[in-house]
Amino acid sequence: MGWKPASGFGLPVSNKRSFSPGQRWTSDTESDLGLGLVSSLDRRTVTVVFPASGEQRTYAANNAPLSRLSLSPGETVLSREGWEMKITDVLQEKQLLVYQGVRVDTGERAQLPETQLNNFTQVADAKTRLLTGQIDSNKWFDIRADTHKYTDQVQCRETYGLCGARISLVPHQLFIAQTLGERFAPRALLADEVGLGKTIEACLVLHKQLLTGRAHRVLIIVPEALLHQWLVELLRRFNLHFKLFDEVRCASLAEADAGANPFDTEQLVLTPLSLFESPCRKQQALRGNWDLVVVDEAHHIRWSEGDPSPGYAFVAGLADASPGLLLLTATPEQLGEDSHFARLRLLDPDRFTDFDAFTQEQRDYQEISAIVDALISPGQTLSPHILDLIRKLIPENAAVDTPFARDDIVRKLIDRHGPSRVLFRNTRANIKGFPERRVYQYPQAMPAGYAVHPEQLEVTNLLYPETTQPGIWVTFDPRVTYLVAEYRRLEGEKILVICASANTVVDLEQDLRTRFGIYSAVFHENMSMIARDRAAHFFADSEGARLLICSEIGSEGRNFQFAHHMVLFDLPLYPDLLEQRIGRLDRIGQSDDIQIHVPYIEDSAQAVLFQWYQQGLNALQKTCSVGQNVFDETKTLLLDALFGTVEPDELIKKTRATCEKKIRALERGRDRLLEISSYNKELAEHIVSSIQSTDAELNIQNYMERVCDAFGVELEHKHENAYIVRPSEHMHTAHFPYLRDDGVTVTYDRPSALAHEDVEYLSWEHPMIQGAMDLVVTGDHGKAVAVGVEFELLPRGSLLIETIHLLEIVAPNAPELRRFVGTTMCQFIRGGNGRDFSKLVNSEALFGKSRTMENALVRKILKLRRQNIISAIGQNEGDAKKVFAGVIESAKSRLVSSTERELERLAYLRSVNASVRAEEINLIQQQLKLSLDSFNKAQARLDAIRLIVIL
């Protein structure tokens, strides 16, 4: 029930309104209908047509939800023919308004009857909506104001872009993501060891770059086996909707639009490297104008001097054409130091030009690493030799006697000589949180079916003897009966079995099913991607298969950390493949110890290979970062031992010595510098703390409940920390963002989201929240509000006009610029007599007792106090312009100061460290110019008005 004033208020109330054919009215309840025209009326009803939408409505004349469009001098109006006129006078002829003024296009005097107004005229701006009586309830003004406040608070935080992912807050991942996410066009090789989360790091960088406007077009290239995993992870964890491009899709798009580039149809594209075996697709992708390119499993792109692989040549072309490039590999030197150098050259061809110089630089890192180790060791006295080296490398630094001075020297040494601008590599040695590995060996007697002389076989036949007896090997191989017994012993446990070949997988699955009644999921390269994903999902499902048998393809990229038992049905020849296999379970976040079961045939090459891994490299029990390098050096001896021409003890002895030597070299050299530069513990913990404070301080749940209530969206409590959001029959919008017809289960709690992947994790960066905020601020709700309040400090009948003003920054990287602005909103409260109450009136006290006002009374007040209201709004707008002028000047000063500091640092680093690219400096300079230009064009805009009547 609306409030009616006492007789002493001096404003008589009447619901009677005078309608006349030809008048222009707008709908209070259906603002999207456009401008209405009264077509007919009788004693009880009025009929209004809305030409813009082709609709017609008939209302009860004494209670029609309509507001008369009545414009004032100074406003601009659009004619039906499309020309504009600035109004100077408003006349009334036979209950119709006639606007007089000056045409904007010709400067001539003109007049425009309201019957000739453009049918698409929208009552959109706040002042016009208020003065024409387009009034919303008071809650909409508060929601609108809070939406602007929350937008500022969220986007001004340094961690914007990192808060919304459905991930555990792992410090080293967030450190890398923040470091790269803040760069313009980041170019880096992410080379964390298996299980440390390179994919999450890359996706976090993408998310931050996209949300801050630093990137818009992104291409991700992955092995075909990982396509759907990437697609699901991008959507499920980061709410990034990438489109999957394969040959079928590209051909279909080309057929629909001959000559068009299919890659131009989407902004975010995920595709397999195999797609670019087609020269046509290569050329189309190279013309894609990507802001950022991501290549997963980058060790697959091979290079040698004078003979690069086609895949390498293609990625090199993308690297030249795209500002940003991220390469991902857990084994940066798997294909040799030359291929590692070649991948770094993709990132910065000016920096990495000569392979011999590169290898010498790697050796030089040992000296730098020794200095750094001495500086960071607590209480260690620096030797004269170390001091001489510091003076030689950093002559401007004299002091080394305080922790701060030592930290400064370490930072400068890494900046000048370290590879951290382009290479990030964290190892398990410096990252905590991994489970133990427990290794169990199961030697089996040599079956008669495999009794052949080694010299008659290839090495693959020795290691995988089943390849010599296809189809029938399962009938006599003791590893099969071992697996059956292990499966039954581990009742209720999930078991991942990895074999070298797809044929072994197929034979083993069929035998287990037909002979033993054991049903398992299979995963190999001869299956379609969809079939592989279904198998992985069936294995992951708590009610699904207990056993997943996969070929070597299952060792790349897949995450099966919900399982704790792995059976290595055979062992790969290459150490990096072994680490990738174990890495499917041994990942950060794994809750239990990893149980690694290794059956092998005694007195065979399998037994020798097991001993080499277990006793020589210790690669089963621990991660062996030098395994591939040791293999390269001992390969001949290893092969001889596999064929039985060298005693295994000799091999083990040589392997241990080589392994220890290379580990010592790595600890002295580059890996030590990388360990320091790839993970700054203090900064990482600060980032985690900042994200946690965003989650805790800004009450997203309360905001979402208010928005749902305002739009008529149902929000039902399901169980602890979980809610169901569903559309209702009375929604005030045709579509609520990210809301399905059958509803969505959501949570605001990060741990709950991690535990229940079928529940949407709502954060300030989630598309539903961002879409809802956009729906509020781009819509008309809350632009004009009227409310009555009881406030003893002001006389009854007093008017207050509260306004919201926004600073509009039109730029592709507007969210990024908000960091320098701080706030883009200001509010003022002014009395109808022109007095500024902004600092005198406490908002909480003012609206402690508020009441809804009837539309008829609001229209009466607007008619009687129109000029006072317009004047107060104008004064507030003037004050807002002054405020924002100061805000812009401060923002420009902060931007210039911040950018100049970074440019000075990069310019200095470039003079002492060639890994700083000239392109990076140029891009920052260009971005500064564009950002300053955007600030200079920023404008203040009146966003909303609240008319407050003191009761």
JSON list of N, CA and C in Angstrom, two decimals, residues 242-271:
[
{"chain": "A", "resi": 242, "resn": "PHE", "atom": "N", "xyz": [35.73, -22.07, -24.82]},
{"chain": "A", "resi": 242, "resn": "PHE", "atom": "CA", "xyz": [36.50, -22.21, -26.04]},
{"chain": "A", "resi": 242, "resn": "PHE", "atom": "C", "xyz": [35.75, -23.08, -27.04]},
{"chain": "A", "resi": 243, "resn": "LYS", "atom": "N", "xyz": [35.94, -22.79, -28.32]},
{"chain": "A", "resi": 243, "resn": "LYS", "atom": "CA", "xyz": [35.33, -23.58, -29.38]},
{"chain": "A", "resi": 243, "resn": "LYS", "atom": "C", "xyz": [36.36, -24.57, -29.91]},
{"chain": "A", "resi": 244, "resn": "LEU", "atom": "N", "xyz": [35.92, -25.81, -30.05]},
{"chain": "A", "resi": 244, "resn": "LEU", "atom": "CA", "xyz": [36.80, -26.87, -30.53]},
{"chain": "A", "resi": 244, "resn": "LEU", "atom": "C", "xyz": [36.81, -26.88, -32.05]},
{"chain": "A", "resi": 245, "resn": "PHE", "atom": "N", "xyz": [37.98, -26.65, -32.63]},
{"chain": "A", "resi": 245, "resn": "PHE", "atom": "CA", "xyz": [38.12, -26.62, -34.09]},
{"chain": "A", "resi": 245, "resn": "PHE", "atom": "C", "xyz": [38.83, -27.90, -34.55]},
{"chain": "A", "resi": 246, "resn": "ASP", "atom": "N", "xyz": [38.17, -28.64, -35.45]},
{"chain": "A", "resi": 246, "resn": "ASP", "atom": "CA", "xyz": [38.81, -29.76, -36.12]},
{"chain": "A", "resi": 246, "resn": "ASP", "atom": "C", "xyz": [38.55, -29.61, -37.62]},
{"chain": "A", "resi": 247, "resn": "GLU", "atom": "N", "xyz": [38.99, -30.57, -38.40]},
{"chain": "A", "resi": 247, "resn": "GLU", "atom": "CA", "xyz": [38.85, -30.44, -39.85]},
{"chain": "A", "resi": 247, "resn": "GLU", "atom": "C", "xyz": [37.39, -30.39, -40.27]},
{"chain": "A", "resi": 248, "resn": "VAL", "atom": "N", "xyz": [36.54, -31.17, -39.60]},
{"chain": "A", "resi": 248, "resn": "VAL", "atom": "CA", "xyz": [35.12, -31.18, -39.95]},
{"chain": "A", "resi": 248, "resn": "VAL", "atom": "C", "xyz": [34.51, -29.79, -39.75]},
{"chain": "A", "resi": 249, "resn": "ARG", "atom": "N", "xyz": [34.82, -29.16, -38.61]},
{"chain": "A", "resi": 249, "resn": "ARG", "atom": "CA", "xyz": [34.26, -27.83, -38.35]},
{"chain": "A", "resi": 249, "resn": "ARG", "atom": "C", "xyz": [34.79, -26.81, -39.34]},
{"chain": "A", "resi": 250, "resn": "CYS", "atom": "N", "xyz": [36.10, -26.86, -39.60]},
{"chain": "A", "resi": 250, "resn": "CYS", "atom": "CA", "xyz": [36.69, -25.89, -40.53]},
{"chain": "A", "resi": 250, "resn": "CYS", "atom": "C", "xyz": [36.10, -26.05, -41.93]},
{"chain": "A", "resi": 251, "resn": "ALA", "atom": "N", "xyz": [35.95, -27.29, -42.38]},
{"chain": "A", "resi": 251, "resn": "ALA", "atom": "CA", "xyz": [35.39, -27.54, -43.71]},
{"chain": "A", "resi": 251, "resn": "ALA", "atom": "C", "xyz": [33.96, -27.06, -43.79]},
{"chain": "A", "resi": 252, "resn": "SER", "atom": "N", "xyz": [33.20, -27.27, -42.72]},
{"chain": "A", "resi": 252, "resn": "SER", "atom": "CA", "xyz": [31.80, -26.83, -42.69]},
{"chain": "A", "resi": 252, "resn": "SER", "atom": "C", "xyz": [31.69, -25.32, -42.76]},
{"chain": "A", "resi": 253, "resn": "LEU", "atom": "N", "xyz": [32.56, -24.62, -42.01]},
{"chain": "A", "resi": 253, "resn": "LEU", "atom": "CA", "xyz": [32.54, -23.16, -42.04]},
{"chain": "A", "resi": 253, "resn": "LEU", "atom": "C", "xyz": [32.97, -22.63, -43.40]},
{"chain": "A", "resi": 254, "resn": "ALA", "atom": "N", "xyz": [33.97, -23.28, -44.01]},
{"chain": "A", "resi": 254, "resn": "ALA", "atom": "CA", "xyz": [34.43, -22.86, -45.33]},
{"chain": "A", "resi": 254, "resn": "ALA", "atom": "C", "xyz": [33.35, -23.07, -46.37]},
{"chain": "A", "resi": 255, "resn": "GLU", "atom": "N", "xyz": [32.59, -24.16, -46.23]},
{"chain": "A", "resi": 255, "resn": "GLU", "atom": "CA", "xyz": [31.51, -24.43, -47.18]},
{"chain": "A", "resi": 255, "resn": "GLU", "atom": "C", "xyz": [30.40, -23.41, -47.06]},
{"chain": "A", "resi": 256, "resn": "ALA", "atom": "N", "xyz": [30.12, -22.98, -45.81]},
{"chain": "A", "resi": 256, "resn": "ALA", "atom": "CA", "xyz": [29.05, -22.01, -45.59]},
{"chain": "A", "resi": 256, "resn": "ALA", "atom": "C", "xyz": [29.43, -20.62, -46.10]},
{"chain": "A", "resi": 257, "resn": "ASP", "atom": "N", "xyz": [30.72, -20.32, -46.09]},
{"chain": "A", "resi": 257, "resn": "ASP", "atom": "CA", "xyz": [31.17, -19.00, -46.54]},
{"chain": "A", "resi": 257, "resn": "ASP", "atom": "C", "xyz": [32.50, -19.17, -47.27]},
{"chain": "A", "resi": 258, "resn": "ALA", "atom": "N", "xyz": [32.41, -19.44, -48.54]},
{"chain": "A", "resi": 258, "resn": "ALA", "atom": "CA", "xyz": [33.60, -19.72, -49.34]},
{"chain": "A", "resi": 258, "resn": "ALA", "atom": "C", "xyz": [34.58, -18.55, -49.28]},
{"chain": "A", "resi": 259, "resn": "GLY", "atom": "N", "xyz": [35.84, -18.89, -49.06]},
{"chain": "A", "resi": 259, "resn": "GLY", "atom": "CA", "xyz": [36.88, -17.87, -49.03]},
{"chain": "A", "resi": 259, "resn": "GLY", "atom": "C", "xyz": [37.10, -17.24, -47.67]},
{"chain": "A", "resi": 260, "resn": "ALA", "atom": "N", "xyz": [36.17, -17.49, -46.73]},
{"chain": "A", "resi": 260, "resn": "ALA", "atom": "CA", "xyz": [36.32, -16.91, -45.40]},
{"chain": "A", "resi": 260, "resn": "ALA", "atom": "C", "xyz": [37.31, -17.73, -44.58]},
{"chain": "A", "resi": 261, "resn": "ASN", "atom": "N", "xyz": [37.92, -17.09, -43.60]},
{"chain": "A", "resi": 261, "resn": "ASN", "atom": "CA", "xyz": [38.84, -17.77, -42.70]},
{"chain": "A", "resi": 261, "resn": "ASN", "atom": "C", "xyz": [38.04, -18.31, -41.52]},
{"chain": "A", "resi": 262, "resn": "PRO", "atom": "N", "xyz": [37.95, -19.63, -41.35]},
{"chain": "A", "resi": 262, "resn": "PRO", "atom": "CA", "xyz": [37.13, -20.17, -40.25]},
{"chain": "A", "resi": 262, "resn": "PRO", "atom": "C", "xyz": [37.59, -19.70, -38.88]},
{"chain": "A", "resi": 263, "resn": "PHE", "atom": "N", "xyz": [38.88, -19.37, -38.73]},
{"chain": "A", "resi": 263, "resn": "PHE", "atom": "CA", "xyz": [39.38, -18.94, -37.43]},
{"chain": "A", "resi": 263, "resn": "PHE", "atom": "C", "xyz": [38.93, -17.53, -37.07]},
{"chain": "A", "resi": 264, "resn": "ASP", "atom": "N", "xyz": [38.35, -16.82, -38.03]},
{"chain": "A", "resi": 264, "resn": "ASP", "atom": "CA", "xyz": [37.82, -15.49, -37.74]},
{"chain": "A", "resi": 264, "resn": "ASP", "atom": "C", "xyz": [36.43, -15.54, -37.10]},
{"chain": "A", "resi": 265, "resn": "THR", "atom": "N", "xyz": [35.83, -16.73, -37.07]},
{"chain": "A", "resi": 265, "resn": "THR", "atom": "CA", "xyz": [34.46, -16.84, -36.56]},
{"chain": "A", "resi": 265, "resn": "THR", "atom": "C", "xyz": [34.39, -16.92, -35.04]},
{"chain": "A", "resi": 266, "resn": "GLU", "atom": "N", "xyz": [35.50, -17.18, -34.37]},
{"chain": "A", "resi": 266, "resn": "GLU", "atom": "CA", "xyz": [35.51, -17.30, -32.92]},
{"chain": "A", "resi": 266, "resn": "GLU", "atom": "C", "xyz": [36.69, -16.56, -32.33]},
{"chain": "A", "resi": 267, "resn": "GLN", "atom": "N", "xyz": [36.53, -16.11, -31.09]},
{"chain": "A", "resi": 267, "resn": "GLN", "atom": "CA", "xyz": [37.61, -15.42, -30.38]},
{"chain": "A", "resi": 267, "resn": "GLN", "atom": "C", "xyz": [38.51, -16.39, -29.63]},
{"chain": "A", "resi": 268, "resn": "LEU", "atom": "N", "xyz": [37.92, -17.46, -29.09]},
{"chain": "A", "resi": 268, "resn": "LEU", "atom": "CA", "xyz": [38.65, -18.41, -28.25]},
{"chain": "A", "resi": 268, "resn": "LEU", "atom": "C", "xyz": [38.59, -19.78, -28.91]},
{"chain": "A", "resi": 269, "resn": "VAL", "atom": "N", "xyz": [39.74, -20.27, -29.37]},
{"chain": "A", "resi": 269, "resn": "VAL", "atom": "CA", "xyz": [39.79, -21.48, -30.19]},
{"chain": "A", "resi": 269, "resn": "VAL", "atom": "C", "xyz": [40.74, -22.50, -29.56]},
{"chain": "A", "resi": 270, "resn": "LEU", "atom": "N", "xyz": [40.28, -23.75, -29.52]},
{"chain": "A", "resi": 270, "resn": "LEU", "atom": "CA", "xyz": [41.08, -24.88, -29.06]},
{"chain": "A", "resi": 270, "resn": "LEU", "atom": "C", "xyz": [41.16, -25.89, -30.19]},
{"chain": "A", "resi": 271, "resn": "THR", "atom": "N", "xyz": [42.37, -26.36, -30.50]},
{"chain": "A", "resi": 271, "resn": "THR", "atom": "CA", "xyz": [42.53, -27.21, -31.67]},
{"chain": "A", "resi": 271, "resn": "THR", "atom": "C", "xyz": [43.72, -28.15, -31.50]}
]
